[in-house]
């Protein structure tokens, strides 16, 4: 495979854009969570719980299921990585459309990645943008949530892509955006010019404003173009020994009406609110903590709460709760 590292400050055309989301206040206390119970690996469900909250307001709870590891030595390394496999059952030049919103763990090694209006081929995951596609439904691939807060928030997204233009003289542009998930933080966007010679090339795109709950997507800019992702997609950062890195593999959100009472008493005599968490995205072994442990990861869940502020517009948000692990009874 012809490889070519293209560091964007040298070769790629970059259109930096920082967009500040409005209406979030990080002023709610973090939830006091307890160990998961009724864990069913086959059904991919469990019950999460936290110290009970008042019922005087409408409240949303989001439970994130994630994998973490502690860095054993310093240096530049991956905080998130997946290897794309494609679909070997397809013909050489065949593209298979996926569902409009589709998790793509069947075509890569990682969990929690999904595509909007994506396709798959023998060589990898495919973004193909037709002229007739609505502007808001431009194909994209999106990462799980991950921690990119180390090294002052500086991180690099690396990927391999093969680009085909609709016409010989057309440039193919790929927009890469990252933002803080459900926190209203700044978003950073860069636009990369892809090489359109029908060969795979490696790209590296630098960002400066990572947080502890990042998410990014890669989206087509051109109509009529085709981009095939192959090899690895990874996020690299400069890390120190002892840093905790993590990413999500599933999440569940539940909205609780005003006055709804879900309070129970746990085995320790503490009044708790509970929530059934469903992790089924089609991926296997999401809740198999032993399998994750064998691969160097520890399975946990964490949660945040959100309520609408008094002005009816602003959303108040809590920090993540402390992680609760599946390998501790």
Short mmCIF file of C-alpha atoms in Angstrom, two decimals:
data_model
loop_
_atom_site.label_atom_id
_atom_site.label_comp_id
_atom_site.label_asym_id
_atom_site.label_seq_id
_atom_site.Cartn_x
_atom_site.Cartn_y
_atom_site.Cartn_z
CA UNK A 1 0.00 0.00 0.00
CA UNK A 2 1.31 3.39 -0.88
CA UNK A 3 1.64 5.31 2.37
CA UNK A 4 2.21 8.96 2.86
CA UNK A 5 2.01 10.78 6.17
CA UNK A 6 0.42 14.14 5.53
CA UNK A 7 0.78 16.43 8.52
CA UNK A 8 -1.88 18.97 7.94
CA UNK A 9 0.06 22.07 8.86
CA UNK A 10 2.40 21.28 5.96
CA UNK A 11 0.33 19.74 3.19
CA UNK A 12 -3.41 19.72 3.84
CA UNK A 13 -5.67 22.66 3.48
CA UNK A 14 -7.02 23.49 6.93
CA UNK A 15 -10.01 25.64 7.70
CA UNK A 16 -9.94 26.04 11.50
CA UNK A 17 -13.22 26.90 13.13
CA UNK A 18 -14.07 27.08 16.80
CA UNK A 19 -17.77 27.17 17.54
CA UNK A 20 -18.96 27.87 21.07
CA UNK A 21 -22.15 26.10 22.07
CA UNK A 22 -24.53 28.01 24.29
CA UNK A 23 -26.72 27.16 27.23
CA UNK A 24 -24.81 24.71 29.48
CA UNK A 25 -23.91 25.24 33.13
CA UNK A 26 -21.65 22.73 34.85
CA UNK A 27 -23.04 23.34 38.33
CA UNK A 28 -24.89 20.16 39.34
CA UNK A 29 -23.27 17.80 41.86
CA UNK A 30 -21.96 14.52 40.52
CA UNK A 31 -24.04 11.42 41.18
CA UNK A 32 -23.07 9.04 43.97
CA UNK A 33 -23.20 5.74 42.06
CA UNK A 34 -23.11 2.14 43.30
CA UNK A 35 -22.01 -1.21 41.90
CA UNK A 36 -23.97 -2.59 38.93
CA UNK A 37 -26.30 -5.48 39.65
CA UNK A 38 -28.52 -7.90 37.73
CA UNK A 39 -25.78 -7.94 35.08
CA UNK A 40 -26.86 -10.12 32.16
CA UNK A 41 -24.07 -10.58 29.64
CA UNK A 42 -26.29 -12.42 27.16
CA UNK A 43 -29.06 -9.79 27.21
CA UNK A 44 -26.45 -7.01 27.56
CA UNK A 45 -28.33 -5.29 30.37
CA UNK A 46 -27.71 -4.30 33.98
CA UNK A 47 -29.14 -2.01 36.65
CA UNK A 48 -27.31 1.18 37.60
CA UNK A 49 -28.09 3.02 40.82
CA UNK A 50 -27.17 6.22 42.64
CA UNK A 51 -28.09 7.99 45.85
CA UNK A 52 -31.68 9.17 45.46
CA UNK A 53 -32.44 12.65 44.10
CA UNK A 54 -35.37 14.94 44.66
CA UNK A 55 -38.31 14.59 42.27
CA UNK A 56 -39.29 18.26 42.01
CA UNK A 57 -37.82 18.72 38.52
CA UNK A 58 -37.65 16.88 35.22
CA UNK A 59 -34.28 15.14 35.19
CA UNK A 60 -32.29 13.27 32.55
CA UNK A 61 -29.74 10.63 33.48
CA UNK A 62 -27.13 9.35 31.03
CA UNK A 63 -25.21 6.20 31.91
CA UNK A 64 -22.02 5.57 29.96
CA UNK A 65 -20.47 2.10 29.79
CA UNK A 66 -16.77 2.33 29.10
CA UNK A 67 -13.35 0.72 29.03
CA UNK A 68 -10.34 2.15 30.84
CA UNK A 69 -6.69 1.40 31.35
CA UNK A 70 -3.88 3.04 33.29
CA UNK A 71 -0.83 4.02 31.25
CA UNK A 72 2.20 1.98 32.34
CA UNK A 73 4.83 4.18 30.69
CA UNK A 74 5.01 7.69 29.35
CA UNK A 75 5.27 8.76 25.73
CA UNK A 76 3.14 9.45 22.69
CA UNK A 77 0.54 6.70 22.30
CA UNK A 78 -3.03 5.93 21.31
CA UNK A 79 -5.89 6.92 23.60
CA UNK A 80 -8.41 5.51 21.08
CA UNK A 81 -7.82 3.08 18.22
CA UNK A 82 -9.80 0.79 15.95
CA UNK A 83 -8.75 -1.31 12.96
CA UNK A 84 -11.14 -1.41 9.99
CA UNK A 85 -11.76 -4.82 8.44
CA UNK A 86 -14.44 -4.18 5.80
CA UNK A 87 -16.72 -6.96 4.54
CA UNK A 88 -14.89 -9.85 2.87
CA UNK A 89 -18.15 -11.35 1.54
CA UNK A 90 -18.60 -8.53 -1.00
CA UNK A 91 -17.35 -8.41 -4.57
CA UNK A 92 -14.19 -6.41 -5.31
CA UNK A 93 -15.88 -3.14 -6.33
CA UNK A 94 -19.18 -3.60 -4.48
CA UNK A 95 -20.48 -1.06 -1.96
CA UNK A 96 -23.10 -2.23 0.53
CA UNK A 97 -25.29 0.49 2.09
CA UNK A 98 -25.76 0.28 5.85
CA UNK A 99 -28.77 1.46 7.82
CA UNK A 100 -29.17 5.23 8.05
CA UNK A 101 -27.69 5.11 11.58
CA UNK A 102 -25.55 2.01 12.00
CA UNK A 103 -23.01 0.79 14.52
CA UNK A 104 -20.05 -0.61 12.60
CA UNK A 105 -18.39 -3.00 15.08
CA UNK A 106 -18.94 -5.86 12.59
CA UNK A 107 -16.48 -4.16 10.24
CA UNK A 108 -13.79 -3.06 12.71
CA UNK A 109 -12.14 -4.15 15.94
CA UNK A 110 -13.56 -1.37 18.13
CA UNK A 111 -16.99 -0.91 19.71
CA UNK A 112 -19.08 2.24 19.95
CA UNK A 113 -18.32 3.63 16.46
CA UNK A 114 -21.23 4.36 14.14
CA UNK A 115 -21.96 5.79 10.70
CA UNK A 116 -24.68 8.01 9.31
CA UNK A 117 -25.64 6.92 5.79
CA UNK A 118 -22.46 4.87 5.59
CA UNK A 119 -21.49 1.99 3.34
CA UNK A 120 -19.00 -0.86 3.49
CA UNK A 121 -16.77 -2.55 0.90
CA UNK A 122 -14.15 -5.29 0.93
CA UNK A 123 -11.51 -2.64 1.59
CA UNK A 124 -13.18 -0.71 4.39
CA UNK A 125 -15.86 1.74 5.47
CA UNK A 126 -17.18 4.08 2.81
CA UNK A 127 -18.57 7.61 2.67
CA UNK A 128 -20.34 8.30 -0.63
CA UNK A 129 -22.21 11.57 -0.99
CA UNK A 130 -24.80 11.80 -3.75
CA UNK A 131 -25.91 15.13 -5.18
CA UNK A 132 -29.47 14.31 -4.13
CA UNK A 133 -28.58 13.78 -0.43
CA UNK A 134 -30.14 16.34 1.95
CA UNK A 135 -27.54 18.74 3.38
CA UNK A 136 -28.20 17.60 6.96
CA UNK A 137 -27.75 13.95 6.00
CA UNK A 138 -24.23 14.08 4.64
CA UNK A 139 -22.50 10.73 5.33
CA UNK A 140 -20.18 10.62 8.34
CA UNK A 141 -18.39 8.28 10.70
CA UNK A 142 -18.40 9.08 14.43
CA UNK A 143 -16.20 7.95 17.29
CA UNK A 144 -17.12 6.80 20.78
CA UNK A 145 -16.65 9.28 23.62
CA UNK A 146 -13.08 9.33 24.92
CA UNK A 147 -10.66 11.25 27.13
CA UNK A 148 -8.36 13.70 25.33
CA UNK A 149 -7.63 16.02 28.25
CA UNK A 150 -3.94 15.21 28.72
CA UNK A 151 -1.00 17.22 27.34
CA UNK A 152 -3.01 20.42 27.60
CA UNK A 153 -5.70 19.02 25.31
CA UNK A 154 -3.39 18.58 22.31
CA UNK A 155 -4.12 15.43 20.31
CA UNK A 156 -3.81 14.03 16.78
CA UNK A 157 -6.35 12.04 14.77
CA UNK A 158 -4.73 9.63 12.29
CA UNK A 159 -6.50 7.69 9.56
CA UNK A 160 -5.98 6.09 6.16
CA UNK A 161 -8.29 7.08 3.30
CA UNK A 162 -8.66 6.47 -0.43
CA UNK A 163 -10.51 9.27 -2.24
CA UNK A 164 -12.28 9.31 -5.60
CA UNK A 165 -13.50 12.61 -7.03
CA UNK A 166 -16.72 12.96 -9.01
CA UNK A 167 -14.81 14.77 -11.78
CA UNK A 168 -11.06 14.75 -12.62
CA UNK A 169 -10.46 18.37 -11.59
CA UNK A 170 -12.46 18.27 -8.36
CA UNK A 171 -10.94 18.38 -4.87
CA UNK A 172 -12.30 16.01 -2.25
CA UNK A 173 -12.63 17.60 1.17
CA UNK A 174 -13.21 15.88 4.50
CA UNK A 175 -14.39 17.85 7.54
CA UNK A 176 -13.17 16.58 10.92
CA UNK A 177 -14.89 17.99 13.99
CA UNK A 178 -14.49 17.32 17.69
CA UNK A 179 -16.49 18.55 20.65
CA UNK A 180 -17.25 17.82 24.29
CA UNK A 181 -20.19 15.43 24.49
CA UNK A 182 -23.27 16.99 26.13
CA UNK A 183 -21.25 19.68 27.86
CA UNK A 184 -21.66 22.64 25.52
CA UNK A 185 -17.92 23.12 25.18
CA UNK A 186 -16.04 24.59 22.23
CA UNK A 187 -16.00 22.66 18.99
CA UNK A 188 -12.98 22.65 16.69
CA UNK A 189 -13.20 21.86 12.98
CA UNK A 190 -10.58 21.30 10.31
CA UNK A 191 -11.09 20.57 6.62
CA UNK A 192 -8.60 18.29 4.87
CA UNK A 193 -7.94 18.06 1.14
CA UNK A 194 -7.64 14.36 0.26
CA UNK A 195 -5.42 13.05 -2.53
CA UNK A 196 -7.61 11.71 -5.34
CA UNK A 197 -5.31 9.24 -7.09
CA UNK A 198 -7.31 6.18 -6.04
CA UNK A 199 -4.57 5.04 -3.64
CA UNK A 200 -4.70 4.84 0.17
CA UNK A 201 -2.88 7.64 2.00
CA UNK A 202 -2.30 8.24 5.68
CA UNK A 203 -3.32 11.56 7.21
CA UNK A 204 -2.59 13.16 10.58
CA UNK A 205 -4.71 16.07 11.82
CA UNK A 206 -3.72 18.02 14.94
CA UNK A 207 -6.17 19.54 17.43
CA UNK A 208 -5.60 21.76 20.46
CA UNK A 209 -8.69 21.76 22.66
CA UNK A 210 -9.29 18.22 23.91
CA UNK A 211 -11.41 17.59 27.01
CA UNK A 212 -12.16 14.59 29.21
CA UNK A 213 -15.30 13.71 27.23
CA UNK A 214 -14.43 14.10 23.56
CA UNK A 215 -16.19 12.87 20.46
CA UNK A 216 -15.26 13.43 16.82
CA UNK A 217 -16.67 12.74 13.40
CA UNK A 218 -15.38 12.75 9.84
CA UNK A 219 -17.88 14.00 7.29
CA UNK A 220 -18.01 14.44 3.55
CA UNK A 221 -17.89 18.00 2.21
CA UNK A 222 -18.20 17.21 -1.52
CA UNK A 223 -21.24 15.78 -3.24
CA UNK A 224 -20.58 12.93 -5.63
CA UNK A 225 -17.23 11.98 -4.09
CA UNK A 226 -16.26 8.66 -2.46
CA UNK A 227 -13.92 8.12 0.49
CA UNK A 228 -12.89 4.65 1.69
CA UNK A 229 -11.40 4.33 5.19
CA UNK A 230 -9.05 1.38 5.77
CA UNK A 231 -6.41 0.38 8.28
CA UNK A 232 -6.44 2.16 11.64
CA UNK A 233 -8.33 5.17 12.89
CA UNK A 234 -6.61 6.36 16.04
CA UNK A 235 -6.21 9.28 18.40
CA UNK A 236 -2.73 9.93 19.79
CA UNK A 237 -1.60 12.02 22.75
CA UNK A 238 1.49 12.58 24.84
CA UNK A 239 0.80 10.65 28.04
CA UNK A 240 2.49 10.13 31.39
CA UNK A 241 2.77 6.97 33.43
CA UNK A 242 -0.31 6.62 35.62
CA UNK A 243 -2.69 8.55 33.33
CA UNK A 244 -6.15 6.99 33.14
CA UNK A 245 -7.48 6.76 29.59
CA UNK A 246 -10.93 5.55 28.67
CA UNK A 247 -13.60 5.44 25.97
CA UNK A 248 -17.26 4.45 25.82
CA UNK A 249 -18.71 1.33 24.26
CA UNK A 250 -22.40 2.09 24.97
CA UNK A 251 -24.71 4.58 26.64
CA UNK A 252 -28.33 4.82 27.75
CA UNK A 253 -30.32 7.97 28.50
CA UNK A 254 -33.52 8.14 30.51
CA UNK A 255 -35.76 11.14 31.14
CA UNK A 256 -37.61 11.17 34.47
CA UNK A 257 -40.79 13.25 34.73
CA UNK A 258 -41.35 15.64 37.60
CA UNK A 259 -42.75 13.74 40.57
CA UNK A 260 -41.70 10.31 39.30
CA UNK A 261 -40.38 8.25 42.20
CA UNK A 262 -37.97 5.40 41.45
CA UNK A 263 -36.45 5.23 44.91
CA UNK A 264 -35.49 1.88 46.42
CA UNK A 265 -33.38 0.79 49.36
CA UNK A 266 -30.22 -1.07 48.45
CA UNK A 267 -28.56 -3.86 50.42
CA UNK A 268 -26.62 -1.29 52.45
CA UNK A 269 -29.81 0.42 53.56
CA UNK A 270 -29.21 3.46 51.34
CA UNK A 271 -32.07 5.00 49.39
CA UNK A 272 -31.16 4.90 45.72
CA UNK A 273 -32.67 5.66 42.33
CA UNK A 274 -32.29 2.92 39.74
CA UNK A 275 -32.14 2.67 35.97
CA UNK A 276 -32.16 -0.28 33.60
CA UNK A 277 -29.22 0.13 31.23
CA UNK A 278 -29.38 -1.48 27.79
CA UNK A 279 -26.04 -1.82 26.03
CA UNK A 280 -27.19 -3.77 22.99
CA UNK A 281 -25.87 -2.16 19.83
CA UNK A 282 -25.39 -5.51 18.15
CA UNK A 283 -21.83 -5.82 19.43
CA UNK A 284 -21.02 -9.01 21.28
CA UNK A 285 -19.43 -9.29 24.71
CA UNK A 286 -20.02 -5.65 25.69
CA UNK A 287 -20.50 -6.63 29.36
CA UNK A 288 -17.95 -9.45 29.42
CA UNK A 289 -15.49 -7.81 31.81
CA UNK A 290 -13.18 -10.84 31.79
CA UNK A 291 -12.73 -10.65 28.01
CA UNK A 292 -12.04 -6.91 28.22
CA UNK A 293 -9.59 -7.51 31.07
CA UNK A 294 -7.72 -10.07 28.98
CA UNK A 295 -7.32 -7.37 26.33
CA UNK A 296 -5.91 -4.89 28.85
CA UNK A 297 -9.09 -2.93 29.64
CA UNK A 298 -11.30 -2.59 32.71
CA UNK A 299 -15.09 -2.34 32.28
CA UNK A 300 -16.91 0.39 34.22
CA UNK A 301 -19.92 2.66 34.15
CA UNK A 302 -20.29 6.33 34.99
CA UNK A 303 -23.27 8.69 34.89
CA UNK A 304 -24.24 12.34 34.60
CA UNK A 305 -27.45 14.22 35.33
CA UNK A 306 -29.01 17.07 33.36
CA UNK A 307 -31.91 19.38 34.24
CA UNK A 308 -33.42 22.44 32.59
CA UNK A 309 -32.54 25.62 34.48
CA UNK A 310 -35.01 28.19 35.74
CA UNK A 311 -34.77 30.23 32.54
CA UNK A 312 -36.22 27.31 30.57
CA UNK A 313 -33.35 27.44 28.08
CA UNK A 314 -30.09 26.67 29.86
CA UNK A 315 -29.20 23.07 30.70
CA UNK A 316 -27.51 22.37 34.00
CA UNK A 317 -25.08 19.44 33.91
CA UNK A 318 -23.08 17.47 36.45
CA UNK A 319 -19.53 16.12 36.18
CA UNK A 320 -19.10 12.40 35.58
CA UNK A 321 -19.72 10.24 38.61
CA UNK A 322 -16.77 8.25 39.91
CA UNK A 323 -16.31 5.09 37.80
CA UNK A 324 -17.93 1.92 39.14
CA UNK A 325 -16.36 -1.35 38.02
CA UNK A 326 -17.96 -4.60 36.91
CA UNK A 327 -15.20 -6.77 38.37
CA UNK A 328 -15.89 -5.64 41.95
CA UNK A 329 -18.86 -7.09 43.83
#
